[in-house]
mmCIF file of C-alpha atoms in Angstrom:
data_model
loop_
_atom_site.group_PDB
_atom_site.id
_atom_site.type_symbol
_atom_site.label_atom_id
_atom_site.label_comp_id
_atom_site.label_asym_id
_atom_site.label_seq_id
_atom_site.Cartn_x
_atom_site.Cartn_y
_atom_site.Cartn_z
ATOM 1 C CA UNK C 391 -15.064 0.290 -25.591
ATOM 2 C CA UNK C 392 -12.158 -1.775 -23.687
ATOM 3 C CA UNK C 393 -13.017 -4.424 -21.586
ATOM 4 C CA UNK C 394 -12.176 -5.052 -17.693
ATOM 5 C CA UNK C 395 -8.944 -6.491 -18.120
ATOM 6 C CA UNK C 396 -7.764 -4.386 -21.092
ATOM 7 C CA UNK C 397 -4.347 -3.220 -21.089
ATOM 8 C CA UNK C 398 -5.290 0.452 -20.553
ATOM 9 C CA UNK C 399 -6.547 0.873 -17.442
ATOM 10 C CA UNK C 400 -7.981 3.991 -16.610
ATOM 11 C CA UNK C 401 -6.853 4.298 -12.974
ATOM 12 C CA UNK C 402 -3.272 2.319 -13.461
ATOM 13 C CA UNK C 403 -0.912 5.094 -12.843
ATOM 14 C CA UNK C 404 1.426 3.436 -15.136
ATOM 15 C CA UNK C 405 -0.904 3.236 -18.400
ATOM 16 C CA UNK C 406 -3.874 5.497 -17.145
ATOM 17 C CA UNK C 407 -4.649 8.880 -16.674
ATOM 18 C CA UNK C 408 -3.736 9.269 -13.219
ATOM 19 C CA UNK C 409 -0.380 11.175 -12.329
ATOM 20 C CA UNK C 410 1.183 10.375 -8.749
ATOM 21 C CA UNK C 411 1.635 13.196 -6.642
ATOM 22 C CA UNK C 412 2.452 13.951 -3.160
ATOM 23 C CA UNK C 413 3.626 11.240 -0.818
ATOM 24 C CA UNK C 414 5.533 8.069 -1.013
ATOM 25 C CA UNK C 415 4.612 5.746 1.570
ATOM 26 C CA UNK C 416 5.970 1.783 2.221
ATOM 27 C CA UNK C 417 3.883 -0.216 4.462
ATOM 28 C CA UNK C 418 2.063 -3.502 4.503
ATOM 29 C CA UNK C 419 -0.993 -4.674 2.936
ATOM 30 C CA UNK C 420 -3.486 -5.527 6.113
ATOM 31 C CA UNK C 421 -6.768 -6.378 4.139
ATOM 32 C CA UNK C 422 -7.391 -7.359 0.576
ATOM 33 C CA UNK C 423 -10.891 -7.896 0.771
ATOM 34 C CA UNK C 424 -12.090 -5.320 -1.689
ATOM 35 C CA UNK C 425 -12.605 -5.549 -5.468
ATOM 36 C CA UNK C 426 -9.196 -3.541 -6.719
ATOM 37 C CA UNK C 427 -8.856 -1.805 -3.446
ATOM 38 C CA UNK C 428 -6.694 -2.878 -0.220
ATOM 39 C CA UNK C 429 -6.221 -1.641 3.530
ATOM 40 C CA UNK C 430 -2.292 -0.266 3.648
ATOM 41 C CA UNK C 431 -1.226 0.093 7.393
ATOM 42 C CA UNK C 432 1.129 2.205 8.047
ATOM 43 C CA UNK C 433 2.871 1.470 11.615
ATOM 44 C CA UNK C 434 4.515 4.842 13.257
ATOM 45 C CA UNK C 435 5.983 6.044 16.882
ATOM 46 C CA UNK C 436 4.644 9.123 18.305
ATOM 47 C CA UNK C 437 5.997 10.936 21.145
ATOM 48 C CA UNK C 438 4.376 11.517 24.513
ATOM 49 C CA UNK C 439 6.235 14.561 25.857
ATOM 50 C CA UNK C 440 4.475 14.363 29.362
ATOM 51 C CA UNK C 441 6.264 10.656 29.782
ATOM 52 C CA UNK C 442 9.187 11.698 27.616
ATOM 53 C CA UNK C 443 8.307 8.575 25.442
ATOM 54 C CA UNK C 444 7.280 7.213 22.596
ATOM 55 C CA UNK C 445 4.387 5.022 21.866
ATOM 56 C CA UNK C 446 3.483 2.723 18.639
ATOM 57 C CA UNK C 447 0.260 3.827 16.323
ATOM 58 C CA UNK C 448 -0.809 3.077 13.310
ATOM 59 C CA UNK C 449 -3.085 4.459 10.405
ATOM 60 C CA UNK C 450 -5.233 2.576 7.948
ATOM 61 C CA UNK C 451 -5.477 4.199 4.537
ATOM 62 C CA UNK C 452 -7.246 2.575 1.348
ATOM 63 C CA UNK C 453 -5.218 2.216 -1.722
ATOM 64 C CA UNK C 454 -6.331 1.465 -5.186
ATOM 65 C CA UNK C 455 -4.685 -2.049 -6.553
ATOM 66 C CA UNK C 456 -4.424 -1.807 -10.832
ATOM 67 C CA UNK C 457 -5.242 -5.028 -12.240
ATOM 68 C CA UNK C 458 -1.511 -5.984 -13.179
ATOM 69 C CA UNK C 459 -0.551 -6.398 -9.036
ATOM 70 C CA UNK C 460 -1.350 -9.757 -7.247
ATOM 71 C CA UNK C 461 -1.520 -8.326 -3.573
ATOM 72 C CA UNK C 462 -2.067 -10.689 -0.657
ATOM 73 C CA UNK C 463 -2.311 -9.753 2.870
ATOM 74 C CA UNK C 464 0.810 -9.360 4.531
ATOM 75 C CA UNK C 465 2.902 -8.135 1.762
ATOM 76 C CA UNK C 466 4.842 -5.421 1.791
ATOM 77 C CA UNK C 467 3.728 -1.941 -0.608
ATOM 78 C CA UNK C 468 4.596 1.144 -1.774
ATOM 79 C CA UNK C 469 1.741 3.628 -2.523
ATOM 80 C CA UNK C 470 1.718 7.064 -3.903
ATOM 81 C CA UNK C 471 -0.960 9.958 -3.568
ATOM 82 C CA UNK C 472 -2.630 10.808 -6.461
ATOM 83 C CA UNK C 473 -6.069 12.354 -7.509
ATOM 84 C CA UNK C 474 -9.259 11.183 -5.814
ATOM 85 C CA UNK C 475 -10.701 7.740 -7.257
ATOM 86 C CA UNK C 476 -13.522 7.717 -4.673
ATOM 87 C CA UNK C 477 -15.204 8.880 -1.861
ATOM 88 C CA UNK C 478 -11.961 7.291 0.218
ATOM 89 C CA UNK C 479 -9.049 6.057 -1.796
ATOM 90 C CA UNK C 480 -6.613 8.874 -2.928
ATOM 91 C CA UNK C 481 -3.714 6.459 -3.076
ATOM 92 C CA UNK C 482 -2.413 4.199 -6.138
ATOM 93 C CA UNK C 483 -0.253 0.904 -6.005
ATOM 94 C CA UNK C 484 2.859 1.734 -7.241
ATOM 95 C CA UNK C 485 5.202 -1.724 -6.213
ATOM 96 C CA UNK C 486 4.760 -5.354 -4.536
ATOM 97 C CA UNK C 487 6.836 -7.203 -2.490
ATOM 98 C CA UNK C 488 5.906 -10.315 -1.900
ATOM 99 C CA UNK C 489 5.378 -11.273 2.240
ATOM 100 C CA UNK C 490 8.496 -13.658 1.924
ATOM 101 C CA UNK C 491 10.851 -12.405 -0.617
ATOM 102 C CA UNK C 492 11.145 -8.641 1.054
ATOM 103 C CA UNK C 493 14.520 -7.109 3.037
ATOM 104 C CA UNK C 494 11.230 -6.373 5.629
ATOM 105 C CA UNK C 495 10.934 -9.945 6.562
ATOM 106 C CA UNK C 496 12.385 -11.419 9.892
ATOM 107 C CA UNK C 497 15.226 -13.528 9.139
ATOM 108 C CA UNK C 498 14.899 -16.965 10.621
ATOM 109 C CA UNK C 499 16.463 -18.308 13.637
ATOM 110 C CA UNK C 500 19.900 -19.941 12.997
ATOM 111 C CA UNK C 501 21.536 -20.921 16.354
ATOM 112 C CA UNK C 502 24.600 -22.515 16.923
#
């Protein structure tokens, strides 16, 4: 039996079982509360056609973290669909940026 930490981690989708599938999605990391599990939000514009506008949303979707990514909140993820893991999470960790290092990030002011 492997341990908690082992190498092979059943859910990884880089030395598991689980194949990734589906959709590609970059977005940021808004909670990390869970054990191995995080809160991805995924900011979007959707059209109004009455006002001939568009308006900012937003979805929440829970993504499985594999025990070789340190994610914090506000850094920047890719996540992949793959195969149910539970009742909610049908999305793996696939890459971390961290919050600072990322061509996301606001450059700082630099007047002259």
């Amino acid at each position: 039996m492997r341990g908690k930490d082992s190498v092979a981690y059943g859910q990884c989708p880089f030395t598991g079982t689980v194949s990734v599938r589906g959709r590609i999605l970059a977005g940021t990391c808004h909670s990390a509360k869970m054990q191995r599990t995080i809160i991805f939000r995924r900011n979007y514009f959707h059209f109004v056609k009455k006002y001939q506008r568009y308006e900012k949303r937003h979805s929440n979707i829970p993504a499985h973290v594999s025990p070789c990514f340190r994610v914090k909140e506000g850094d920047h993820v890719i996540i992949g669909q793959c195969r149910p893991l539970s009742k909610t999470v049908r999305f793996n960790v696939l890459k971390v940026i961290p919050a600072g290092a990322s061509a996301f990030a606001k450059k700082a002011f630099t007047g002259m």
